[in-house]
Tab-separated table of C-alpha atoms in Angstrom:
chain	number	residue	atom	x	y	z
A	1	UNK	CA	10.149	283.211	100.452
A	2	UNK	CA	9.664	285.356	97.405
A	3	UNK	CA	10.084	289.014	97.365
A	4	UNK	CA	8.606	291.437	94.828
A	5	UNK	CA	9.404	294.967	94.225
A	6	UNK	CA	6.287	296.296	95.840
A	7	UNK	CA	6.669	294.041	98.889
A	8	UNK	CA	9.811	295.538	100.563
A	9	UNK	CA	8.239	296.234	103.959
A	10	UNK	CA	6.861	292.729	104.603
A	11	UNK	CA	7.826	290.394	107.356
A	12	UNK	CA	10.236	287.629	107.206
A	13	UNK	CA	8.928	284.203	108.583
A	14	UNK	CA	10.863	281.094	109.537
A	15	UNK	CA	9.704	277.875	108.153
A	16	UNK	CA	8.544	276.514	111.525
A	17	UNK	CA	4.956	277.550	111.994
A	18	UNK	CA	5.527	280.856	110.198
A	19	UNK	CA	7.124	282.628	113.239
A	20	UNK	CA	8.066	286.312	112.309
A	21	UNK	CA	11.785	286.828	112.564
A	22	UNK	CA	12.348	290.009	110.842
A	23	UNK	CA	11.064	292.841	108.764
A	24	UNK	CA	12.403	293.774	105.361
A	25	UNK	CA	13.720	297.252	105.306
A	26	UNK	CA	15.190	297.371	101.778
A	27	UNK	CA	15.555	295.467	98.538
A	28	UNK	CA	18.518	295.584	96.149
A	29	UNK	CA	16.397	295.865	92.906
A	30	UNK	CA	19.410	295.323	90.501
A	31	UNK	CA	19.844	291.727	92.129
A	32	UNK	CA	16.671	289.873	92.078
A	33	UNK	CA	15.492	288.288	95.335
A	34	UNK	CA	18.003	290.098	97.669
A	35	UNK	CA	16.583	291.997	100.588
A	36	UNK	CA	17.764	293.442	103.813
A	37	UNK	CA	15.877	293.018	107.138
A	38	UNK	CA	16.088	293.964	110.726
A	39	UNK	CA	15.519	291.383	113.500
A	40	UNK	CA	11.916	291.514	114.855
A	41	UNK	CA	13.106	292.085	118.478
A	42	UNK	CA	14.882	295.260	117.303
A	43	UNK	CA	11.633	296.421	115.607
A	44	UNK	CA	9.708	295.818	118.795
A	45	UNK	CA	12.164	297.913	120.666
A	46	UNK	CA	11.857	300.689	118.011
A	47	UNK	CA	7.927	300.570	118.205
A	48	UNK	CA	8.292	301.040	121.951
A	49	UNK	CA	10.231	304.223	121.605
A	50	UNK	CA	8.080	305.485	118.715
A	51	UNK	CA	5.008	304.989	120.957
A	52	UNK	CA	6.476	306.932	123.961
A	53	UNK	CA	8.652	309.663	122.400
A	54	UNK	CA	7.643	309.674	118.709
A	55	UNK	CA	10.918	308.424	117.333
A	56	UNK	CA	13.689	305.762	117.795
A	57	UNK	CA	16.107	307.010	120.453
A	58	UNK	CA	19.457	305.569	119.125
A	59	UNK	CA	22.673	305.956	121.352
A	60	UNK	CA	25.498	307.641	119.487
A	61	UNK	CA	29.340	307.823	120.001
A	62	UNK	CA	30.139	309.685	116.814
A	63	UNK	CA	32.767	307.495	115.182
A	64	UNK	CA	33.279	305.825	111.874
A	65	UNK	CA	35.346	302.629	111.970
A	66	UNK	CA	36.574	299.498	110.237
A	67	UNK	CA	37.829	296.149	111.158
A	68	UNK	CA	41.411	295.977	112.177
A	69	UNK	CA	43.135	293.371	110.008
A	70	UNK	CA	46.395	291.621	110.342
A	71	UNK	CA	48.327	293.988	107.866
A	72	UNK	CA	46.838	297.094	109.570
A	73	UNK	CA	47.704	295.751	112.976
A	74	UNK	CA	51.216	294.980	111.912
A	75	UNK	CA	51.651	298.547	110.521
A	76	UNK	CA	50.466	300.018	113.804
A	77	UNK	CA	52.746	297.773	115.918
A	78	UNK	CA	49.848	295.770	117.314
A	79	UNK	CA	50.336	292.100	117.957
A	80	UNK	CA	46.814	290.975	118.114
A	81	UNK	CA	44.446	292.004	115.234
A	82	UNK	CA	41.482	292.296	117.345
A	83	UNK	CA	39.379	295.522	117.675
A	84	UNK	CA	38.182	298.281	115.328
A	85	UNK	CA	40.074	301.191	114.002
A	86	UNK	CA	38.600	304.691	114.008
A	87	UNK	CA	38.580	306.175	110.552
A	88	UNK	CA	36.922	309.439	111.470
A	89	UNK	CA	35.340	311.186	114.500
A	90	UNK	CA	32.453	313.478	114.093
A	91	UNK	CA	33.157	317.014	115.420
A	92	UNK	CA	31.138	317.936	118.520
A	93	UNK	CA	30.400	314.169	119.225
A	94	UNK	CA	30.770	312.240	122.451
A	95	UNK	CA	34.000	310.636	120.950
A	96	UNK	CA	35.313	314.152	119.910
A	97	UNK	CA	34.756	315.544	123.430
A	98	UNK	CA	36.459	312.361	124.773
A	99	UNK	CA	39.503	313.148	122.557
A	100	UNK	CA	39.233	309.940	120.473
A	101	UNK	CA	41.141	310.289	117.298
A	102	UNK	CA	41.715	308.731	113.883
A	103	UNK	CA	43.731	305.444	114.143
A	104	UNK	CA	42.874	304.906	117.739
A	105	UNK	CA	41.926	301.155	118.049
A	106	UNK	CA	38.958	300.361	120.105
A	107	UNK	CA	39.582	297.274	122.188
A	108	UNK	CA	36.720	297.346	124.611
A	109	UNK	CA	33.525	299.132	125.682
A	110	UNK	CA	32.969	298.860	129.337
A	111	UNK	CA	33.577	295.168	130.009
A	112	UNK	CA	32.689	294.115	126.488
A	113	UNK	CA	35.559	293.220	124.272
A	114	UNK	CA	35.526	294.439	120.665
A	115	UNK	CA	36.595	291.980	118.326
A	116	UNK	CA	34.724	292.730	115.062
A	117	UNK	CA	32.981	295.803	113.681
A	118	UNK	CA	29.531	294.473	114.457
A	119	UNK	CA	30.480	294.397	118.140
A	120	UNK	CA	30.151	298.070	118.585
A	121	UNK	CA	26.382	298.556	117.304
A	122	UNK	CA	25.548	295.276	119.191
A	123	UNK	CA	26.833	296.711	122.374
A	124	UNK	CA	25.328	300.206	121.880
A	125	UNK	CA	21.797	298.469	121.491
A	126	UNK	CA	22.067	297.469	125.116
A	127	UNK	CA	22.671	301.090	126.045
A	128	UNK	CA	20.463	304.225	126.416
A	129	UNK	CA	21.000	307.769	125.552
A	130	UNK	CA	22.699	309.337	128.443
A	131	UNK	CA	24.562	306.250	129.648
A	132	UNK	CA	28.224	306.623	130.266
A	133	UNK	CA	30.577	304.277	128.314
A	134	UNK	CA	34.323	303.464	129.200
A	135	UNK	CA	36.185	303.084	125.975
A	136	UNK	CA	39.372	301.083	126.202
A	137	UNK	CA	41.624	301.818	123.256
A	138	UNK	CA	45.112	301.674	121.794
A	139	UNK	CA	47.080	304.781	120.543
A	140	UNK	CA	50.545	304.830	119.416
A	141	UNK	CA	51.788	301.979	121.527
A	142	UNK	CA	49.791	302.705	124.648
A	143	UNK	CA	46.618	301.369	125.980
A	144	UNK	CA	44.270	304.154	127.145
A	145	UNK	CA	40.879	304.648	128.700
A	146	UNK	CA	38.328	307.390	128.370
A	147	UNK	CA	34.726	307.847	129.396
A	148	UNK	CA	32.092	309.350	127.147
A	149	UNK	CA	28.360	309.963	127.525
A	150	UNK	CA	26.192	308.735	124.622
A	151	UNK	CA	23.920	311.202	123.049
A	152	UNK	CA	20.997	310.635	120.614
A	153	UNK	CA	21.854	309.943	117.097
A	154	UNK	CA	21.410	313.093	115.015
């Protein structure tokens, strides 16, 4: 599959019968041939929202986070380096209203364990704006739980 500068929004096909598996969303022009794509099933979900409400309705918690590595886990006194650590909480977001803070380590959303950074957006894709999510997290040596209600991403 070859990508040219003017072809950034084309489909991505598999080698078996030309099945569409994604849609290119961006190209890194400085590096020839590197593009970024969204899975076709996500694009289909977006299209359904666009047809009914005129935009993609994305559930939002209001946190920025990074993976919890072994060193950071040790610094925080956590034995198991699984989860993500909150780097920032957007003011007036569901996370702020639920009193989540910087350096809280998210371990689980509802019944879904959070092991890697990609687990949060993957889980939020299964939710809708207005859904309540139970956040299980670690703060200063204690496991805690809060509920928050997802809002539409600003």
